[in-house]
CSV table of C-alpha atoms in Angstrom, one decimal:
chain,number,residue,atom,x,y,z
A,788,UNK,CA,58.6,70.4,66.8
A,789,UNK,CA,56.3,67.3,65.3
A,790,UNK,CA,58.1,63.7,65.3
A,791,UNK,CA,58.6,62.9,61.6
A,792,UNK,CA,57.6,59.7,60.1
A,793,UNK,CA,60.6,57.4,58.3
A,794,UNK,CA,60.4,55.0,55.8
A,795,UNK,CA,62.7,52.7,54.3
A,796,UNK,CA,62.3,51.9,50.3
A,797,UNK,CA,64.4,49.1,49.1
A,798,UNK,CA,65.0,46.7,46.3
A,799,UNK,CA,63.7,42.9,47.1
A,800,UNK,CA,67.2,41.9,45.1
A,801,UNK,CA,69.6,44.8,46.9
A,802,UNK,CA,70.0,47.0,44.4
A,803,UNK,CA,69.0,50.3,46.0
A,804,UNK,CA,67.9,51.5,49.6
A,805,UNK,CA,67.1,54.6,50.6
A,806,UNK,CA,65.1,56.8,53.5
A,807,UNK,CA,62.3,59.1,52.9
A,808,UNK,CA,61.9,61.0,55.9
A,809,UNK,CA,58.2,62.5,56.8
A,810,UNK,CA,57.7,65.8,58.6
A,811,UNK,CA,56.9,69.4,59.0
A,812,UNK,CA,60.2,71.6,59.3
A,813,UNK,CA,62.1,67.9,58.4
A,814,UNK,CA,65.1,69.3,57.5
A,815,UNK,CA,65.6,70.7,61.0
A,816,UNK,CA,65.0,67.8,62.3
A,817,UNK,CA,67.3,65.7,60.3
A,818,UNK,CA,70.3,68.6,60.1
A,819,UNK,CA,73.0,66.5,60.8
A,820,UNK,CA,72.0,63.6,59.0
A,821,UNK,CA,71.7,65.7,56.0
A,822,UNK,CA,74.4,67.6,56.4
A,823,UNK,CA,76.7,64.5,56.7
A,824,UNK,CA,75.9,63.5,53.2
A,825,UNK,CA,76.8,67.0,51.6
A,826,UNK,CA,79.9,67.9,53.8
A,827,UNK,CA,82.8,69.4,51.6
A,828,UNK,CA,81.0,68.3,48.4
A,829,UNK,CA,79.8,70.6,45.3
A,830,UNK,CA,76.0,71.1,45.8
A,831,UNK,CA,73.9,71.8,43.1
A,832,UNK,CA,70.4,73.2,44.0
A,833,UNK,CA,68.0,72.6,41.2
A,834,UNK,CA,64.4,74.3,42.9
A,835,UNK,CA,61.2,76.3,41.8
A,836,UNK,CA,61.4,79.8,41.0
A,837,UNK,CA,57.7,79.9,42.5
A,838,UNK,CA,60.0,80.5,45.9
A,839,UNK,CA,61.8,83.6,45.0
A,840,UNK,CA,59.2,86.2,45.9
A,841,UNK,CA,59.2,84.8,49.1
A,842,UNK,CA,60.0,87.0,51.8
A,843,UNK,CA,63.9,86.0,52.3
A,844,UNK,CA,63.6,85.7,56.5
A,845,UNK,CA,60.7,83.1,55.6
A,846,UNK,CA,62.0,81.9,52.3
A,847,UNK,CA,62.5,78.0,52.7
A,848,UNK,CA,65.2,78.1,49.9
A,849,UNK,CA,67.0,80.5,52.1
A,850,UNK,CA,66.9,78.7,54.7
A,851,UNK,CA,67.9,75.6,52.8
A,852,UNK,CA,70.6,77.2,51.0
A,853,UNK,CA,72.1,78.5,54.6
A,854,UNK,CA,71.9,74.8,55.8
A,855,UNK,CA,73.8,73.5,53.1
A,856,UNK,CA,76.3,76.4,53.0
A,857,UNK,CA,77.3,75.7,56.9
A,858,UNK,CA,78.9,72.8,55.5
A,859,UNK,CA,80.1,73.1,52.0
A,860,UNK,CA,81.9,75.6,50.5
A,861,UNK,CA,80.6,75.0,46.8
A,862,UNK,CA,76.7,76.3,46.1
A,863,UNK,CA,75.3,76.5,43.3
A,864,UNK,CA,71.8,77.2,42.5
A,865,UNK,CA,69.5,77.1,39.5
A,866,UNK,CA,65.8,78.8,39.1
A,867,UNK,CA,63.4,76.6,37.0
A,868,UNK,CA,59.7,77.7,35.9
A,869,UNK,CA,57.9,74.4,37.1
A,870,UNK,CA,55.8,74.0,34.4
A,871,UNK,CA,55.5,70.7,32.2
A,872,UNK,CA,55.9,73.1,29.1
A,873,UNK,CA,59.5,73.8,30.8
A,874,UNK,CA,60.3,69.8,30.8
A,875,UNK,CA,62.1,69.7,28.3
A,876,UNK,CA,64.9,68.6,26.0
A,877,UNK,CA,66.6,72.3,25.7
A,878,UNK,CA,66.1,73.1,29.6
A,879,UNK,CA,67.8,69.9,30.2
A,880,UNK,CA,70.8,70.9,28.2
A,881,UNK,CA,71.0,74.4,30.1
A,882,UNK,CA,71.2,72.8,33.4
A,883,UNK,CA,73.6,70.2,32.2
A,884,UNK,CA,75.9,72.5,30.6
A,885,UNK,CA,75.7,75.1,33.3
A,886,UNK,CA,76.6,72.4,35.8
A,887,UNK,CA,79.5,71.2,34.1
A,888,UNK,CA,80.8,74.9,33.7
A,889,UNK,CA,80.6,74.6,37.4
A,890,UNK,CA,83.0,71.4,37.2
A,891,UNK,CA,80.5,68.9,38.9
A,892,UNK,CA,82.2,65.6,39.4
A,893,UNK,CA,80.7,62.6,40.3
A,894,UNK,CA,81.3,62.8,43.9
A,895,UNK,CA,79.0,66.3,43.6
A,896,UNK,CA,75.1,66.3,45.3
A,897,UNK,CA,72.6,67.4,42.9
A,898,UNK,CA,69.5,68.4,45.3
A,899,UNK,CA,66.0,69.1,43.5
A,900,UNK,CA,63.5,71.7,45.8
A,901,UNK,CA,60.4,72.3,43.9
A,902,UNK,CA,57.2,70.0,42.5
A,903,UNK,CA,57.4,66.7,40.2
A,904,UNK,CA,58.8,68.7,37.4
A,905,UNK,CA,62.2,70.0,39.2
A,906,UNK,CA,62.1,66.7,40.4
A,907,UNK,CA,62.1,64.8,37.4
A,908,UNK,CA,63.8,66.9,35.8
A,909,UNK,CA,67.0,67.6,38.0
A,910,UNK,CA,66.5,63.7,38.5
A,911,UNK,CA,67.1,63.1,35.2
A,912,UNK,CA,70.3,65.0,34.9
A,913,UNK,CA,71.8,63.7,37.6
A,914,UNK,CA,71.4,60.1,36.0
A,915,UNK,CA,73.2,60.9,32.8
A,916,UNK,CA,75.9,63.6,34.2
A,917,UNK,CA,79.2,62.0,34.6
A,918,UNK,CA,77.0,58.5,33.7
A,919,UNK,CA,75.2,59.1,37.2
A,920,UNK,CA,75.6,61.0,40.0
A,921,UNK,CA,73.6,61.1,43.9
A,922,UNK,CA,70.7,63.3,44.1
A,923,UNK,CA,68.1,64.2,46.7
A,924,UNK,CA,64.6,64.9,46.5
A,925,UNK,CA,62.6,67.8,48.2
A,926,UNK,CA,60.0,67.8,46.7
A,927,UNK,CA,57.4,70.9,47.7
A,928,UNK,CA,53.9,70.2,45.9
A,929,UNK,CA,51.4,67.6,47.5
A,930,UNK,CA,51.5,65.8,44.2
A,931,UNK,CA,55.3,65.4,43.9
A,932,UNK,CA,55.3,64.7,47.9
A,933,UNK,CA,53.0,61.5,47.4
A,934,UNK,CA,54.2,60.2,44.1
A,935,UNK,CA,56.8,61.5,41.9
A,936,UNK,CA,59.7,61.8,44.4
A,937,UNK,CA,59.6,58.4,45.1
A,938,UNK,CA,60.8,55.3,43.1
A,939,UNK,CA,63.5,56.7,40.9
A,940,UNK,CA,61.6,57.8,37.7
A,941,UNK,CA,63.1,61.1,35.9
A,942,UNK,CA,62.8,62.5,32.7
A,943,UNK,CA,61.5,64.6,29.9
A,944,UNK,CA,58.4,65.5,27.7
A,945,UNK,CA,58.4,65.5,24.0
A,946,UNK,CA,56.2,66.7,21.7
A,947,UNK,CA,55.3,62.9,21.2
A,948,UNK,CA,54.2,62.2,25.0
A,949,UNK,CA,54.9,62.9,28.2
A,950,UNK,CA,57.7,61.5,30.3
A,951,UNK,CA,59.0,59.5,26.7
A,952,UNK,CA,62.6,59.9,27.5
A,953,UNK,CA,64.3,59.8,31.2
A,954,UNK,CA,65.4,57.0,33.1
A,955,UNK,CA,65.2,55.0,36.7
A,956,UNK,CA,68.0,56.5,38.6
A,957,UNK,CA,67.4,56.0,42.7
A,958,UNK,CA,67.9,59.3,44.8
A,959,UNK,CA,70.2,59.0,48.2
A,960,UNK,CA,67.5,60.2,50.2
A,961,UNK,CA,63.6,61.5,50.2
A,962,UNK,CA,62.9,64.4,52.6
A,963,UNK,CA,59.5,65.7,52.5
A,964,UNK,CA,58.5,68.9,54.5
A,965,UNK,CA,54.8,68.9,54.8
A,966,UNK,CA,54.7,72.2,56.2
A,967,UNK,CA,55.5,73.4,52.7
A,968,UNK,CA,52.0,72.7,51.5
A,969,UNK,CA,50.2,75.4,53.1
A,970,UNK,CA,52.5,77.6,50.1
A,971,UNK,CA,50.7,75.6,47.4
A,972,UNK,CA,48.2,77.4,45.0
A,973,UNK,CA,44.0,75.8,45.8
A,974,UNK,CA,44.7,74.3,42.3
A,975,UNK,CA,48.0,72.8,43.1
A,976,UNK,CA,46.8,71.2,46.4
A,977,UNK,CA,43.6,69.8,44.8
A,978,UNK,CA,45.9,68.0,42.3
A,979,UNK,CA,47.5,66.4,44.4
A,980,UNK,CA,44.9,64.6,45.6
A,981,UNK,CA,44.4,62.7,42.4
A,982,UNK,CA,47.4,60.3,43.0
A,983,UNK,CA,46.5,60.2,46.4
A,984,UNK,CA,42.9,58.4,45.6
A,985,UNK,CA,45.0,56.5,43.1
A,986,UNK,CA,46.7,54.7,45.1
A,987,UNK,CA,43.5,53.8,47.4
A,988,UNK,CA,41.8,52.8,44.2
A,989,UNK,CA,44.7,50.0,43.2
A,990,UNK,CA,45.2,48.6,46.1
A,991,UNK,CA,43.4,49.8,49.5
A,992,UNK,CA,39.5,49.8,50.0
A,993,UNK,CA,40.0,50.7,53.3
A,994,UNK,CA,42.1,53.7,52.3
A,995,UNK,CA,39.9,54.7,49.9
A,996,UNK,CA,37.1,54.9,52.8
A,997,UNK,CA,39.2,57.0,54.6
A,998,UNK,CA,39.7,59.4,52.7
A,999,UNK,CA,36.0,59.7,51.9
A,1000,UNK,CA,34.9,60.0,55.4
A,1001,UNK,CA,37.4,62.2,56.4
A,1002,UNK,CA,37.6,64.6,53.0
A,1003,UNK,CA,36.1,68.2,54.5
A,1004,UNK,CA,39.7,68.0,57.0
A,1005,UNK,CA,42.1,66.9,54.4
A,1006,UNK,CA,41.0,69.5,52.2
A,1007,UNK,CA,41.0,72.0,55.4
A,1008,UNK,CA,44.9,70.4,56.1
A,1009,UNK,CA,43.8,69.8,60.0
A,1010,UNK,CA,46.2,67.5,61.4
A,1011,UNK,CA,47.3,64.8,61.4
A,1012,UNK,CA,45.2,64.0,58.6
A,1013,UNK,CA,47.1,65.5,55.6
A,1014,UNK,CA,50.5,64.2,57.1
A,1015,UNK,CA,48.9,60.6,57.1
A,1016,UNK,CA,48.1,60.6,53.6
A,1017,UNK,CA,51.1,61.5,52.8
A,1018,UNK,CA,52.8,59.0,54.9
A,1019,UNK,CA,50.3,56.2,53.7
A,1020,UNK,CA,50.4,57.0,50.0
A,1021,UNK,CA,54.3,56.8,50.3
A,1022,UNK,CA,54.4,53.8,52.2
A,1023,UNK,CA,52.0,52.0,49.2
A,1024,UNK,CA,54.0,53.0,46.6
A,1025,UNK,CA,57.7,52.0,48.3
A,1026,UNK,CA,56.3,48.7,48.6
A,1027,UNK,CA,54.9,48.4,45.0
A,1028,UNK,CA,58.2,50.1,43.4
A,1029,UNK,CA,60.5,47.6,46.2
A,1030,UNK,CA,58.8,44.7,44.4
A,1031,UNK,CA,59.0,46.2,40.9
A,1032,UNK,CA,61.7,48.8,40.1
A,1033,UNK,CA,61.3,49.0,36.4
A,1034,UNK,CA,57.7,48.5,35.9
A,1035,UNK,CA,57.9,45.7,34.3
A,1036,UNK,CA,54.8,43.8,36.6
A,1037,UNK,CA,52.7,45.4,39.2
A,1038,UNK,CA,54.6,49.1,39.4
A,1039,UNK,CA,52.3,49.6,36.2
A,1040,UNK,CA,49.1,49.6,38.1
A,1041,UNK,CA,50.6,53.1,39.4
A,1042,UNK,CA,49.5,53.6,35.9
A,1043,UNK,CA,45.6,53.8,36.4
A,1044,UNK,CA,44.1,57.5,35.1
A,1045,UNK,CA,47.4,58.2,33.6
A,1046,UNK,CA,47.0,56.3,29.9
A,1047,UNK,CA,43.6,58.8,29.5
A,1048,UNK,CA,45.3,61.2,31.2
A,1049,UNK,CA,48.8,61.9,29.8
A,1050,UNK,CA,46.9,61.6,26.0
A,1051,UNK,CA,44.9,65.0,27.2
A,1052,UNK,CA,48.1,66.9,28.7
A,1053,UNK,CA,50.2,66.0,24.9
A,1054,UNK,CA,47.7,67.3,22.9
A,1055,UNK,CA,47.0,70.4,24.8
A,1056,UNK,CA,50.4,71.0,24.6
A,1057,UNK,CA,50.8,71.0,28.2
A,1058,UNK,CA,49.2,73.9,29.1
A,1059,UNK,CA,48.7,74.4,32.6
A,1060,UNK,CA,45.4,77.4,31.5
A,1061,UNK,CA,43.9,73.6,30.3
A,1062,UNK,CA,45.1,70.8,32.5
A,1063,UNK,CA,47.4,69.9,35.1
A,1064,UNK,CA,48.6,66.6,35.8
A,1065,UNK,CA,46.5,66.1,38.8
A,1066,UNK,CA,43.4,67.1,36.7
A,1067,UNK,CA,44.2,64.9,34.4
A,1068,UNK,CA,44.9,62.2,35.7
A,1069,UNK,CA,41.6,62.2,37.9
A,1070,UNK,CA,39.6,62.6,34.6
A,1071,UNK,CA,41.5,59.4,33.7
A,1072,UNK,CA,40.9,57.9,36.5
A,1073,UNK,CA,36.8,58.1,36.2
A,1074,UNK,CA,37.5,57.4,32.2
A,1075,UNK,CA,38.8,53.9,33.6
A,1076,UNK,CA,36.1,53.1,36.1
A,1077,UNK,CA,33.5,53.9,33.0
A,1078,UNK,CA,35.2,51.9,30.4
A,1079,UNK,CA,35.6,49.2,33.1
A,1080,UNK,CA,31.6,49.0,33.5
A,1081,UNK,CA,31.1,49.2,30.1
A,1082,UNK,CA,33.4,46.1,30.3
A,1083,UNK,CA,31.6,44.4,33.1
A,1084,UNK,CA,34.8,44.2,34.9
A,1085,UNK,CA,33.0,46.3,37.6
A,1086,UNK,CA,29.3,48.2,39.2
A,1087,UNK,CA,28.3,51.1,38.1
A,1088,UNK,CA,28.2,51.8,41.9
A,1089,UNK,CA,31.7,51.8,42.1
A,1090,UNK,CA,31.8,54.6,39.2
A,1091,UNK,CA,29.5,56.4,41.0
A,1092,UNK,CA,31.7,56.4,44.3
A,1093,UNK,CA,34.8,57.5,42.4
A,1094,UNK,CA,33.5,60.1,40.6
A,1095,UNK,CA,31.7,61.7,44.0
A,1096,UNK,CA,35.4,61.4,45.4
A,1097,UNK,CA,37.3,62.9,42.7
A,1098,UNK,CA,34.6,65.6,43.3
A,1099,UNK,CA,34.6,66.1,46.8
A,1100,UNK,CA,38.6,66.8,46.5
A,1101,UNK,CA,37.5,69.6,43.9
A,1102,UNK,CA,38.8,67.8,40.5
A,1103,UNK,CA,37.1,67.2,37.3
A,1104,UNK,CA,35.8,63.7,36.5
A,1105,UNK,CA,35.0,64.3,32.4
A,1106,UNK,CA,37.0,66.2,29.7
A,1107,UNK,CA,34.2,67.3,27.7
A,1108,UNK,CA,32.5,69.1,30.9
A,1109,UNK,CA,36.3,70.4,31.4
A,1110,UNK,CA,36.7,74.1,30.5
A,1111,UNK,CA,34.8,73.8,27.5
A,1112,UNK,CA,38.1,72.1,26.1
A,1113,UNK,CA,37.7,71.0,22.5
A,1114,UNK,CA,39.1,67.8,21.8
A,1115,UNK,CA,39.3,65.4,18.6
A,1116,UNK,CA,38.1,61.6,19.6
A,1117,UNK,CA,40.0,60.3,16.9
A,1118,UNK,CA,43.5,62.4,18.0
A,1119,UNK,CA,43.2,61.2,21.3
A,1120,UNK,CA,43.1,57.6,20.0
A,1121,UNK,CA,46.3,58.1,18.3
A,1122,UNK,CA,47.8,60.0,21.2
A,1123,UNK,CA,47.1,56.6,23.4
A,1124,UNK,CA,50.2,55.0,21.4
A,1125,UNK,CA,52.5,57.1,22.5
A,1126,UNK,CA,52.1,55.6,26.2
A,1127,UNK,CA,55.1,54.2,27.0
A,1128,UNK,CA,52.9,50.4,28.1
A,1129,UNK,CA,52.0,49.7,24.4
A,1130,UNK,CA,53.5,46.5,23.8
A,1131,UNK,CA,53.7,44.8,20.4
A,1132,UNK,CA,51.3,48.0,18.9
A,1133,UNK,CA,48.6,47.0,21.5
A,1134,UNK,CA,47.2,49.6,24.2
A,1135,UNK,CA,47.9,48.6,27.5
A,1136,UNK,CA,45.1,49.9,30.2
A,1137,UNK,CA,45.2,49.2,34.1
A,1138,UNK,CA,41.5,49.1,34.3
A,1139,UNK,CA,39.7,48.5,37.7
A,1140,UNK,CA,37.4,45.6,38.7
A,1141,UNK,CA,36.2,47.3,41.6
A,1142,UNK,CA,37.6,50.1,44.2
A,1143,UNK,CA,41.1,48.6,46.1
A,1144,UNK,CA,41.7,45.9,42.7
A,1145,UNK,CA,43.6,46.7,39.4
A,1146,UNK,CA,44.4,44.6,36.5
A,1147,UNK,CA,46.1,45.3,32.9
A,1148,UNK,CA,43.8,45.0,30.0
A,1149,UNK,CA,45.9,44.5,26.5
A,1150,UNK,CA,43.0,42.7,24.5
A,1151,UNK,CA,40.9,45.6,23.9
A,1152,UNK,CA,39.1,45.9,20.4
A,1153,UNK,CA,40.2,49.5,18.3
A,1154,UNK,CA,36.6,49.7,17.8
A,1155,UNK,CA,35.2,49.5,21.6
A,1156,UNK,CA,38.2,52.4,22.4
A,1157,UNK,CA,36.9,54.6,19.2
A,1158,UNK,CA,33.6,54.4,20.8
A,1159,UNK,CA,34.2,54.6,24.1
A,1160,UNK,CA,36.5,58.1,23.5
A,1161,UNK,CA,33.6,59.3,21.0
A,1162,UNK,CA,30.9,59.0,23.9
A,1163,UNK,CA,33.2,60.2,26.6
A,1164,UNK,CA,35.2,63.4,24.7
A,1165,UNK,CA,32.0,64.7,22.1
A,1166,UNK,CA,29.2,66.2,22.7
């Protein structure tokens, strides 16, 4: 049994603190901690259907759902599609309603076992049941291990924009099996890299290195280099969301690739045959390095060296070279003020001025983002 990592995510004024525990087979190795939170409470497991063809002697819901039944009498579990199509207004109401069937209360555990959508999702009922109730995070997909499940962001998609409704509500705990990525779909895995040379590209040059001398093993999951990206892309963005709960300062550089990005996924109605959030997110993230040249904020070089990276790690780097996808310029532009940073009816873009160094950009012309999007979305 492998020694799990542990990291500690508080608020700088007190307001939360919580664990996030790092590891394959974690729950094993933190049974009893576990186990103490849930004793004699209604549990409410929220996870990913994807499981339930899983043989049932090497199911890991089984095996979570006999853990947490050694302890408490009161199970119940919910199957959820994890699709972004699924994230939505009337599956919200389900869960909610079928959980109060159920008589949750507020002293009741909400746990959510599957990628970013269960977790946002289940996150986000937990926040507004009974006015807010504890929840933990298991989160299953690389992508949701190394960004969604941490810092206390849940919610919903409209047909407006992604994420437009939801709110911060802090889980009790983080506990992130990294065993469980070897179940992920190629596709799946390779998304996941996108927030992972995110955060290297906000904040760490020397992370960003890493990862591009050491690609070929990541991608092949040798250890220990998987579990240390994991372990290192949580540990940056504790520290950002410590400093910055409600994104209101620097947790909006965990922003960069996503203005681009969420614009695409909205108007192709999230459908996961098109784009995925990883995809589209690293397609955002090239679209911010160009736009950043065009802006002098930084070297073409450095758009060179992100787009080889988001290509090593088997992503696209350009929509219209995407699946033949076919896309309006002018739609997109429109789709851009939906993001939740526009601020007085002005676009808000975290724009790089080099690889490791972010800032936000609110002054842009209409005109150079027209252009820009013509040039980068039409033939």
């Amino acid at each position: 049994m492998s020694v799990y990592k542990k990291i500690i995510i508080k608020d700088l004024k007190g307001s939360f603190k919580y664990p996030i525990f790092i590891g394959r087979d974690i729950i094993n190795q933190i049974r009893f901690d576990f186990q103490k939170q849930i004793k004699n409470k209604k549990v409410f497991l929220i996870y990913d259907d994807f499981f339930n063809p899983i043989n049932k002697a090497s199911n890991p819901v089984s095996k979570l759902k006999k853990i947490i039944s050694q302890v408490t009498t009161s199970l119940k579990v919910f199957p959820v599609k994890s699709r972004d199509t699924n994230k939505n207004f009337n599956k919200l109401q389900s869960l909610i309603e079928k959980m109060l069937f159920y008589k949750i209360d507020r002293d009741s555990v909400i746990i959510t076992f599957g990628g970013g959508v269960i977790g946002d999702i289940g996150g986000f009922a937990a926040s507004i049941l009974l006015r807010g109730i504890n929840y933990i995070q298991m989160p299953t997909t690389l992508l949701a291990q190394v960004d969604s499940s941490v810092g206390g962001k849940t919610g919903i998609n409209t047909k407006l924009g992604k994420n437009l409704v939801g709110a911060f509500h802090q889980p009790a705990k983080v506990i992130i099996d990294t065993s469980l990525i070897s179940t992920l779909p190629k596709r799946e895995l390779y998304a996941g890299f996108a927030e992972v040379i995110k955060y290297s590209l906000i904040c760490d040059k020397d992370f960003f290195q890493y990862l591009d001398l050491n690609y070929k093993k990541i991608l092949m999951m040798k250890k220990p280099f998987l579990e240390d990206l994991i372990f290192k892309s949580c540990l940056i963005k504790s520290k950002i969301v410590s400093q910055d709960e409600k994104e209101k300062g620097v947790r909006a550089f965990l922003n960069l690739g996503h203005t681009f990005g969420h614009a695409f996924e909205a108007l192709l109605n999230y459908k996961n045959s098109h784009l995925i959030h990883g995809e589209a997110v690293a397609i955002g993230i090239c679209m911010a390095f160009r736009l950043s040249e065009k802006l002098n904020l930084c070297s073409k070089d450095d758009v060179i060296k992100v787009e080889n990276i988001i290509s090593k790690f088997k992503l696209p780097n350009c929509i219209k070279k995407h699946k033949n996808l076919k896309l309006d310029y002018k739609k997109v532009f429109k789709k851009l003020y939906s993001d939740k940073k526009v601020k007085n009816g002005k676009l808000t873009f975290v724009l790089p001025k080099g690889i490791g160094n972010t800032i936000l950009k609110n002054n842009l012309k209409e005109k150079t983002i027209l252009d820009f999007l013509k040039e980068e979305i039409h033939e």
